[in-house]
Amino acid sequence: YIAAQQFQLILRTHLTDTAARLDAMRRMSDVASSIEDSGTWPVAPDSYDYHMLTVRTAPVPVAVDDSGARDYQLTMELAYRQRG
């Protein structure tokens, strides 16, 4: 039985200039690219094996609050299997 769990990575910035905001998007894109290499994945808990880690949505800005803080979101899905 292979189970799947979707999760989000959210980066909150308090950046006001365009270059800094583009850098935040670049960092999120770097994370998305890095998961293609299973060597970058965290260690699986005892008695579990990771089956697949995939990006479900591209990094996107999702919110701006009154203080100017911006949230960027990347959605991923981890498929795993329990041994035994």
XYZ file of C-alpha atoms in Angstrom:
84
model
C 0.000 0.000 0.000
C 1.410 3.367 -1.038
C 0.036 6.407 0.757
C 0.381 10.026 -0.352
C 0.540 13.227 1.667
C 0.362 16.674 0.129
C 2.160 19.494 1.911
C 3.178 23.091 1.358
C 6.369 25.007 1.776
C 5.678 28.675 2.515
C 8.313 31.386 2.503
C 7.348 34.686 4.142
C 9.372 37.743 3.255
C 9.280 41.359 4.318
C 10.942 42.534 1.148
C 9.950 45.694 -0.641
C 12.182 45.871 -3.710
C 11.615 43.894 -6.875
C 15.083 42.283 -6.933
C 14.578 40.831 -3.437
C 11.127 39.501 -4.337
C 12.544 37.853 -7.458
C 15.269 36.298 -5.282
C 12.583 34.810 -3.024
C 10.903 33.255 -6.069
C 14.292 31.948 -7.256
C 14.894 30.289 -3.884
C 11.509 28.573 -4.023
C 12.240 27.430 -7.594
C 15.592 26.047 -6.411
C 13.776 23.962 -3.786
C 11.346 22.689 -6.420
C 14.232 21.710 -8.699
C 16.205 20.040 -5.919
C 13.516 17.478 -5.086
C 14.084 15.786 -8.430
C 17.262 14.386 -6.814
C 16.237 11.814 -4.177
C 19.595 12.418 -2.485
C 18.221 15.739 -1.224
C 15.186 14.154 0.453
C 15.058 13.912 4.245
C 15.704 10.529 5.829
C 12.581 8.380 6.006
C 11.366 7.386 9.479
C 12.087 3.831 10.655
C 9.976 1.206 8.864
C 9.003 3.580 6.014
C 10.302 4.041 2.477
C 9.702 7.067 0.317
C 8.254 6.138 -3.045
C 8.069 9.520 -4.784
C 8.316 13.248 -4.022
C 6.792 15.518 -6.638
C 6.042 19.198 -7.108
C 2.304 19.756 -7.545
C 2.312 23.531 -8.129
C 5.004 25.909 -9.266
C 6.214 28.439 -6.681
C 3.771 31.338 -6.623
C 3.116 34.428 -4.520
C -0.086 33.761 -2.564
C -0.574 36.631 -0.122
C 0.482 40.152 0.806
C -0.492 41.598 4.167
C -0.832 45.222 5.303
C 2.772 45.342 6.556
C 4.062 44.392 3.094
C 4.966 40.815 4.053
C 4.594 38.448 1.113
C 3.986 34.714 1.214
C 5.252 32.427 -1.535
C 3.951 28.859 -1.719
C 5.171 25.616 -3.249
C 2.897 22.553 -3.043
C 4.387 19.061 -3.102
C 3.280 15.481 -2.597
C 5.171 12.718 -0.836
C 4.240 9.110 -1.591
C 5.501 6.555 0.928
C 5.121 2.943 1.928
C 5.359 1.228 5.299
C 7.685 -1.758 5.305
C 6.487 -5.101 6.537
